[in-house]
Tab-separated table of C-alpha atoms in Angstrom:
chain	number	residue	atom	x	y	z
A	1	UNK	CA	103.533	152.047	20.080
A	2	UNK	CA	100.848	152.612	22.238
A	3	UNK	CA	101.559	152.962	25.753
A	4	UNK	CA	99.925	150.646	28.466
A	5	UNK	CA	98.651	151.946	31.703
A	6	UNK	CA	98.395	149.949	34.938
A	7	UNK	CA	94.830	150.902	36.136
A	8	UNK	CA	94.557	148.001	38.674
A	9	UNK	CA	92.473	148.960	41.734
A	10	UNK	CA	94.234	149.400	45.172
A	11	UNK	CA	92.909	146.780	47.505
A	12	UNK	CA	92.610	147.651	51.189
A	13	UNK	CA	93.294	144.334	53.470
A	14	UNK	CA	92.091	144.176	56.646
A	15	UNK	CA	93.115	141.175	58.751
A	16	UNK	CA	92.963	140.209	62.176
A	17	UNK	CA	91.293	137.446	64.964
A	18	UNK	CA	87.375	137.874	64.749
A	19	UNK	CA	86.969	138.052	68.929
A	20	UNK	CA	89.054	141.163	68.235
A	21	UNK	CA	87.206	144.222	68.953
A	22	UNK	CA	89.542	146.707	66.926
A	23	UNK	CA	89.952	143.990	64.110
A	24	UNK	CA	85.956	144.632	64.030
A	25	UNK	CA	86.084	148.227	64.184
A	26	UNK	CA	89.006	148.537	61.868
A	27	UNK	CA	86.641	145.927	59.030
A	28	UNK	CA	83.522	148.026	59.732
A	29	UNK	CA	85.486	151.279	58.761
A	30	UNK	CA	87.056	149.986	55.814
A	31	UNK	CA	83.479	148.456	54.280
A	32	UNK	CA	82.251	152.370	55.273
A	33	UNK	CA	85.592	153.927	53.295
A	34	UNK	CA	84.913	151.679	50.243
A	35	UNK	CA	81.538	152.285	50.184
A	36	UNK	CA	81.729	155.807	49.633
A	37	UNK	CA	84.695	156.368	48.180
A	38	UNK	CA	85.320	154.532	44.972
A	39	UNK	CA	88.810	153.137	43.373
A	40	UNK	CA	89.362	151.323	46.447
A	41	UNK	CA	89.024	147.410	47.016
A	42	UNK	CA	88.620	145.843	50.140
A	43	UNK	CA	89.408	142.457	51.319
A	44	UNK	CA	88.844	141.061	54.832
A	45	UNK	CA	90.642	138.485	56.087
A	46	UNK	CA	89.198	137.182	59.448
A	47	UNK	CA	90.369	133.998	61.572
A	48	UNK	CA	90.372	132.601	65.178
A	49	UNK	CA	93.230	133.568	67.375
A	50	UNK	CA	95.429	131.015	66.730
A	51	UNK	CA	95.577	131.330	62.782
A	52	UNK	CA	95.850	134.863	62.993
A	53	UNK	CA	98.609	135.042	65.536
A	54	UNK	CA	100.215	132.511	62.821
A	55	UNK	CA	99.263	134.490	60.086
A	56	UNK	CA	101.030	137.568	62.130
A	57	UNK	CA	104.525	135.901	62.267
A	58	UNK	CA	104.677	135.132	59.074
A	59	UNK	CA	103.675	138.494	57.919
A	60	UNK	CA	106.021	140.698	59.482
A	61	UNK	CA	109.075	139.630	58.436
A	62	UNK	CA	107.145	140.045	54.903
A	63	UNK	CA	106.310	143.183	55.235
A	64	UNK	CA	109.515	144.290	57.555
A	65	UNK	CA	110.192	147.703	59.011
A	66	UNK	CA	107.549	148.702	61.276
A	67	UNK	CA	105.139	145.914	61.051
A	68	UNK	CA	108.368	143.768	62.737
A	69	UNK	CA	107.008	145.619	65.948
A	70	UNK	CA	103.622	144.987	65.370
A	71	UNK	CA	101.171	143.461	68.257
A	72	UNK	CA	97.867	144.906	67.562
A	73	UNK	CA	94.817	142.806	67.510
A	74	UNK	CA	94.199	143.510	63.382
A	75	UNK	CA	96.866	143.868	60.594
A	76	UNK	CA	95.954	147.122	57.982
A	77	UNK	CA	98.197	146.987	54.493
A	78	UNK	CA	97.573	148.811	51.497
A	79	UNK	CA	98.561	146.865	48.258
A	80	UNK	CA	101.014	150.096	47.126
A	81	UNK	CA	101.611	152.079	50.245
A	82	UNK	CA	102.162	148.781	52.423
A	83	UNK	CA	102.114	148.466	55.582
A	84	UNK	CA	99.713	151.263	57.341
A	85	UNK	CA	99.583	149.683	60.993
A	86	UNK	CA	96.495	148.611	62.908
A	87	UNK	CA	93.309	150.616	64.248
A	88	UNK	CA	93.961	153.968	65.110
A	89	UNK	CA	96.736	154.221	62.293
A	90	UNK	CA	94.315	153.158	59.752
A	91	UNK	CA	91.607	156.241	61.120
A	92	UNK	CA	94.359	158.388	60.612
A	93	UNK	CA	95.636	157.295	57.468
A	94	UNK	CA	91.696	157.590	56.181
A	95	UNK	CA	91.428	160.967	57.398
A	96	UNK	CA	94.748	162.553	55.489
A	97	UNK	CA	94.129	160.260	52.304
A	98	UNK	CA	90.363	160.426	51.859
A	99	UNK	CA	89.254	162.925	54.312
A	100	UNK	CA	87.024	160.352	56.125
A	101	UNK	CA	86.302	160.627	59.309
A	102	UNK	CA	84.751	157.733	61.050
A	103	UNK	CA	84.849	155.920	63.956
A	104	UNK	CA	83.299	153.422	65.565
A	105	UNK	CA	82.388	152.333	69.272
A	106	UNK	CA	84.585	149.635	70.987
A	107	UNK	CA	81.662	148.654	72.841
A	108	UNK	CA	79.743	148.034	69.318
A	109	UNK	CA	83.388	146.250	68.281
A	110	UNK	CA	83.324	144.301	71.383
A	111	UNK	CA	79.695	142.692	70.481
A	112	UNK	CA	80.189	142.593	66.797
A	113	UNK	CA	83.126	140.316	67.323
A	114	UNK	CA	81.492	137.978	69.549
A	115	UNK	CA	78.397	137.894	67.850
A	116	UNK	CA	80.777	136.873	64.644
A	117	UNK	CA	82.236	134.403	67.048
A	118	UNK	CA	79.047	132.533	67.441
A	119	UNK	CA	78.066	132.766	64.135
A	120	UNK	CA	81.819	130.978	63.326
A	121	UNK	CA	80.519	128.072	65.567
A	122	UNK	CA	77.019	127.991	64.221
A	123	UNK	CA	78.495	127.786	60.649
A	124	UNK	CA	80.964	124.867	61.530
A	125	UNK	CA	78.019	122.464	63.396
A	126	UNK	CA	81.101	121.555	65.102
A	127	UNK	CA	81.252	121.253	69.491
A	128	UNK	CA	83.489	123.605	71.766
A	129	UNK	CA	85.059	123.256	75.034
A	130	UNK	CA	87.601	124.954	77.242
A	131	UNK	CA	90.029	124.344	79.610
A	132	UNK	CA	90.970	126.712	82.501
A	133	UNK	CA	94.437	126.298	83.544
A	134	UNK	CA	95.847	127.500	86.529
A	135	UNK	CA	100.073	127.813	86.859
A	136	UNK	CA	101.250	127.015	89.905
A	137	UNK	CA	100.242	129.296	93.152
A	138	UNK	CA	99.117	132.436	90.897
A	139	UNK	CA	95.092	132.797	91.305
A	140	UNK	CA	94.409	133.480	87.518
A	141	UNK	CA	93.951	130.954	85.301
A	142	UNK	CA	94.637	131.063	81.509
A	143	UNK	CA	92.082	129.670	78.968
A	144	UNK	CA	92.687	126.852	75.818
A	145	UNK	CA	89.097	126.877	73.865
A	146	UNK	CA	89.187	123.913	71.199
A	147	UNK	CA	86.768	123.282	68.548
A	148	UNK	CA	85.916	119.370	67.853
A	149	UNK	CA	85.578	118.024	64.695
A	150	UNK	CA	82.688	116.017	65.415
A	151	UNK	CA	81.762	114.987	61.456
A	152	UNK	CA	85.265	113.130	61.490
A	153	UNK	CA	85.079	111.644	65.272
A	154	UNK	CA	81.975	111.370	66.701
A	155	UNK	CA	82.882	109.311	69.664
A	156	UNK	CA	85.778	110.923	70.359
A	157	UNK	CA	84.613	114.248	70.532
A	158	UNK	CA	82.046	112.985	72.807
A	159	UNK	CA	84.485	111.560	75.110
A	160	UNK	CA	86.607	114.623	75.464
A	161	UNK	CA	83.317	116.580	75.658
A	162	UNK	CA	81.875	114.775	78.454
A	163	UNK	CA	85.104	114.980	80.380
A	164	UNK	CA	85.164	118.323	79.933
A	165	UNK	CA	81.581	119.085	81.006
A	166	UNK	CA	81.617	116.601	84.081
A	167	UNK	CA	78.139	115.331	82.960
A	168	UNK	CA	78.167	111.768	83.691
A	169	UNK	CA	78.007	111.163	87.425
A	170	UNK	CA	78.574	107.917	88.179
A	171	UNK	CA	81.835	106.533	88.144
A	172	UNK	CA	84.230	105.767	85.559
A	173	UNK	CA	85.736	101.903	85.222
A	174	UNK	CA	88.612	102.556	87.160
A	175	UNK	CA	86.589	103.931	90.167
A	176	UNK	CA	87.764	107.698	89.170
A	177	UNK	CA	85.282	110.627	88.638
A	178	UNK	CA	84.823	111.003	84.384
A	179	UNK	CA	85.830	115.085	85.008
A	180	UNK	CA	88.920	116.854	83.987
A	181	UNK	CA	88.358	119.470	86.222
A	182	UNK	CA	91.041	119.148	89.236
A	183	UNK	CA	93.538	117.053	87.315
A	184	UNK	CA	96.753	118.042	86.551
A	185	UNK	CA	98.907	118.899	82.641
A	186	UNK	CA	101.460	115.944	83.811
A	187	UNK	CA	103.832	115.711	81.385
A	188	UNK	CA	105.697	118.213	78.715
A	189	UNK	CA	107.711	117.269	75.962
A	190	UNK	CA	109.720	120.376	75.017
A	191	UNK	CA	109.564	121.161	71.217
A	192	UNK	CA	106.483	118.290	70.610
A	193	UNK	CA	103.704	118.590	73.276
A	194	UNK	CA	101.594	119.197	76.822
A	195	UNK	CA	99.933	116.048	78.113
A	196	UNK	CA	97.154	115.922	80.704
A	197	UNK	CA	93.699	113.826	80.964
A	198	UNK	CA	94.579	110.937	83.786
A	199	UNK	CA	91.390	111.327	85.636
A	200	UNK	CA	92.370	108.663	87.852
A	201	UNK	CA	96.105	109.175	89.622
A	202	UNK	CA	96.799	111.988	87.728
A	203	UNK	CA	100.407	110.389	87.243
A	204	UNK	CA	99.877	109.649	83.653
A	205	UNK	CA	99.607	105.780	84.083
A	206	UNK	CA	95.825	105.466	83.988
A	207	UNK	CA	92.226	107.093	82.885
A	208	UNK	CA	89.508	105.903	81.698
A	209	UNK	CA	86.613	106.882	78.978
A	210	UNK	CA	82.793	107.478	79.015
A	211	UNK	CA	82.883	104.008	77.106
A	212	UNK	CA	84.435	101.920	79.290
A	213	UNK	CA	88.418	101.900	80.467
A	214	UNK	CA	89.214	102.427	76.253
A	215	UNK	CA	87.747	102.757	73.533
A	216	UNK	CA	88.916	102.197	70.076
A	217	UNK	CA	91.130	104.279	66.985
A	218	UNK	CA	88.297	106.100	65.049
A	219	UNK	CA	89.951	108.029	62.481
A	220	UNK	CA	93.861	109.355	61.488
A	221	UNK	CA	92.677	111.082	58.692
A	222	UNK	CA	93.070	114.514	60.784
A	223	UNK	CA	96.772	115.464	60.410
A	224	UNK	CA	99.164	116.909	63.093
A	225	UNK	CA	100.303	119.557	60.861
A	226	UNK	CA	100.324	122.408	63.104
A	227	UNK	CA	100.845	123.885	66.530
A	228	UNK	CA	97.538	123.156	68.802
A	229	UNK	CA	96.418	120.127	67.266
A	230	UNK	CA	94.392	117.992	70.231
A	231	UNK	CA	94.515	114.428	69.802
A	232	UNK	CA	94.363	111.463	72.039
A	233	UNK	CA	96.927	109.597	73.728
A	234	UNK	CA	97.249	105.785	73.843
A	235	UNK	CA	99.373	102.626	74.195
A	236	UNK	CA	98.931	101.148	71.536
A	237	UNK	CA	95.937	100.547	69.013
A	238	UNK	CA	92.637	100.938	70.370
A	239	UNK	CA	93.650	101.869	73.452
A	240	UNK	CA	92.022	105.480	74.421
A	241	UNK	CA	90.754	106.592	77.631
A	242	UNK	CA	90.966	110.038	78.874
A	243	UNK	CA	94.310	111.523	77.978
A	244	UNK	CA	94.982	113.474	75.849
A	245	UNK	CA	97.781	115.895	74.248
A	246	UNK	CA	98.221	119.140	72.254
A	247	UNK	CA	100.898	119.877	70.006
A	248	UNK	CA	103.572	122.696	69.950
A	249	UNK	CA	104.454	121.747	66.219
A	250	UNK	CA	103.396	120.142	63.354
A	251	UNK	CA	104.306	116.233	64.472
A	252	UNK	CA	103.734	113.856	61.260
A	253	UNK	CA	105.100	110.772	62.568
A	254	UNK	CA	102.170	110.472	64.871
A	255	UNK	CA	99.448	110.647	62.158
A	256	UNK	CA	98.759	106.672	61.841
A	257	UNK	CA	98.831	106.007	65.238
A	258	UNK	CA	97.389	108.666	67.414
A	259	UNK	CA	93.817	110.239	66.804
A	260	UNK	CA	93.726	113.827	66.353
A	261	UNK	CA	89.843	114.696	66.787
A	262	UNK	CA	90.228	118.896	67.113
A	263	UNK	CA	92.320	122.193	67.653
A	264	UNK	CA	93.169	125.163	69.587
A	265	UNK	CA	91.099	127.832	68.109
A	266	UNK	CA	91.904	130.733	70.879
A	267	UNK	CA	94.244	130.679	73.578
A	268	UNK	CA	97.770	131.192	71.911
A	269	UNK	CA	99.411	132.681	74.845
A	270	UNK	CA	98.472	129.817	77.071
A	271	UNK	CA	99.893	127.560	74.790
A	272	UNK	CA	102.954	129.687	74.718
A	273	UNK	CA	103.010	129.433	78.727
A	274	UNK	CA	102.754	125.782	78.790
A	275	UNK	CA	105.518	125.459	76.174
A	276	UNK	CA	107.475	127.347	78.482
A	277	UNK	CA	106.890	125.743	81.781
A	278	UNK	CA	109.905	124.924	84.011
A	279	UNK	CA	110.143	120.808	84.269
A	280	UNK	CA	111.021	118.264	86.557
A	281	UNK	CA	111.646	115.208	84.401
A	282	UNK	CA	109.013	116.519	81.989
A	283	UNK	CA	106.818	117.303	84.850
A	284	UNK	CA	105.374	120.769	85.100
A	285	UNK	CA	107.022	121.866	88.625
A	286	UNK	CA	105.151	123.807	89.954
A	287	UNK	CA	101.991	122.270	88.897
A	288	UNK	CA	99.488	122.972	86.115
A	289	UNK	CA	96.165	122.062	87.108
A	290	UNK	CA	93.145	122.171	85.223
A	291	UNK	CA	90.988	124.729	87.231
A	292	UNK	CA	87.714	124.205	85.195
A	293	UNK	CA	86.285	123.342	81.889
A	294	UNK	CA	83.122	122.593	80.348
A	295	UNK	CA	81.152	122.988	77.196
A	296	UNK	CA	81.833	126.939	75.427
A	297	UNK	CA	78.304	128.159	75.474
C-alpha cells in the first residue's frame, strides 16, 4: 500500500482587540514572516474589546497550561506547536524558528490600530457614543463606548445619541435638561444588569425622550444574547424615555418586550467594575455618576 503523507500547511493565528497596539504589531509581523518565508499560513482574527476579551476566556481553558495565565492584548497559536504567547514571545519564537528578525514600532502599532478602529466604524455606517463614568470620590473616570445599530432603530439610536451629545437645548417634557451627563447609574441588578438614564430625578421614576415624555417599541428583533447588550428600559409597551440598561449576561426573557438598539464594543473592565459595585438596595453606594459623554468622533 502506498503510504499517505499529511502535507497540510501550518497556519499561524494571530488574534487580538484591533485598538491593541501589540495585537497590530504582532499581525504586521506575521503578514512580514509569511511573506517571505513560505509553508506558513496566516490567519488574523481581529475584534473590538469586548469580543476579544470573550474570545480570551474561552480560549484558555482550550488551550490550558500557560495560556491559563495569559493577559496580553493579542493571542499567538501555532496550529502544531500551540500555544506560543503574545508579542514579544511570538518575535522570539520567529527568530529561533525562522531566523527572522523584525520588529515593529509601538508608536506605528499605536496608529495602525486606531486608524483600523475608524475604518471598523466607517465600514459599519453605524453611530458611536461613550459614557464616562466616574466611581464614587476617585477623580478618574472609566469609559463604556457603544456602537448603535442605527439600520434596525433609527429613532432609538437617535434618542440615546442626542442624550448622549447634549445637543438639544431646550427642555425636555418633564422640565429636565435632555443630557446624560451629571446623572447617576441608579440601579444594579446583580447577575442581569446596570441601569441609568433618569434625566429628570435621577431616582429611576422618571425621564423623558427627544420625542416627547415616550416614545414607542421600534424593533425586538435585536437579541439580548450576550454581556453588554444596551437596550431601553420601559413600563410597559411603548413607553421609552431616557433610560436605559446594559446587560451582564445574555437575558432572553426580555427580547419581546424591551428594545435592544446597540452594544458595548470597548470598555470590558468598566463593565466588570459596575458588575461589581457595592449596593444599597440595588443602589450603587457610593455613587456612579455619569461624568461625560457625547458622540465618539
Amino acid at each position: 500500500k502506498r503510504l499517505r503523507y499529511n502535507c497540510t500547511m501550518p497556519v499561524l493565528t494571530i488574534a487580538g482587540g484591533m485598538r491593541d497596539a501589540s495585537f497590530q504589531q504582532a499581525r504586521a509581523l506575521g503578514e512580514a514572516l509569511v511573506e517571505s518565508k513560505k509553508g506558513l499560513k496566516l490567519k488574523v482574527e481581529e475584534m473590538n474589546e469586548m469580543e476579544w476579551k470573550l474570545y480570551l476566556e474561552k480560549k484558555k481553558p482550550e488551550l490550558g497550561g500557560a495560556a491559563y495565565a495569559h493577559t496580553q492584548g493579542c493571542l499567538i497559536i501555532h496550529s502544531s506547536e500551540g500555544y506560543l504567547g503574545g508579542l514579544r514571545e511570538f518575535e522570539v519564537w520567529a527568530r529561533s524558528t525562522y531566523n527572522f528578525d523584525a520588529s515593529f514600532d509601538s508608536k506605528a502599532g499605536a496608529d495602525l490600530a486606531e486608524k483600523r478602529f475608524d475604518e471598523y466604524r466607517a465600514a459599519t455606517k453605524n453611530e458611536f457614543v461613550f459614557l464616562d463614568l466616574k466611581f464614587g470620590e476617585k477623580k478618574e473616570t472609566s469609559r463604556l463606548i457603544f456602537e448603535l445599530f442605527v439600520e434596525t432603530c433609527p429613532n432609538t439610536s437617535k434618542n440615546f445619541l442626542q442624550l448622549c451629545t447634549g445637543e438639544i437645548e431646550k427642555k425636555g417634557s418633564e422640565g429636565c435638561d435632555l443630557h446624560y451627563k451629571g446623572n447617576p447609574i441608579h440601579r444594579i441588578v446583580p447577575g442581569g444588569w446596570a441601569q441609568g438614564g433618569d434625566i429628570k430625578s435621577g431616582s429611576g421614576n422618571g425621564g423623558a425622550s427627544i420625542y416627547g415624555k415616550t416614545f414607542v417599541d421600534e424593533s425586538f428583533s435585536i437579541k439580548h444574547d450576550r454581556i453588554g447588550v444596551l437596550a431601553m428600559a420601559n413600563n410597559g409597551v411603548h413607553t421609552n424615555g431616557s433610560q436605559f440598561y446594559i446587560t451582564f449576561k445574555a437575558l432572553p426573557f426580555l427580547d419581546e418586550t424591551k428594545v435592544a438598539f446597540g452594544h458595548v464594543i470597548d470598555g470590558y473592565e468598566t463593565l466588570m467594575k459596575l458588575q461589581e459595585a457595592p449596593l444599597k438596595n440595588q443602589r450603587p453606594d457610593p455613587a456612579i455618576i455619569i461624568a461625560d459623554c457625547g458622540k465618539l468622533v
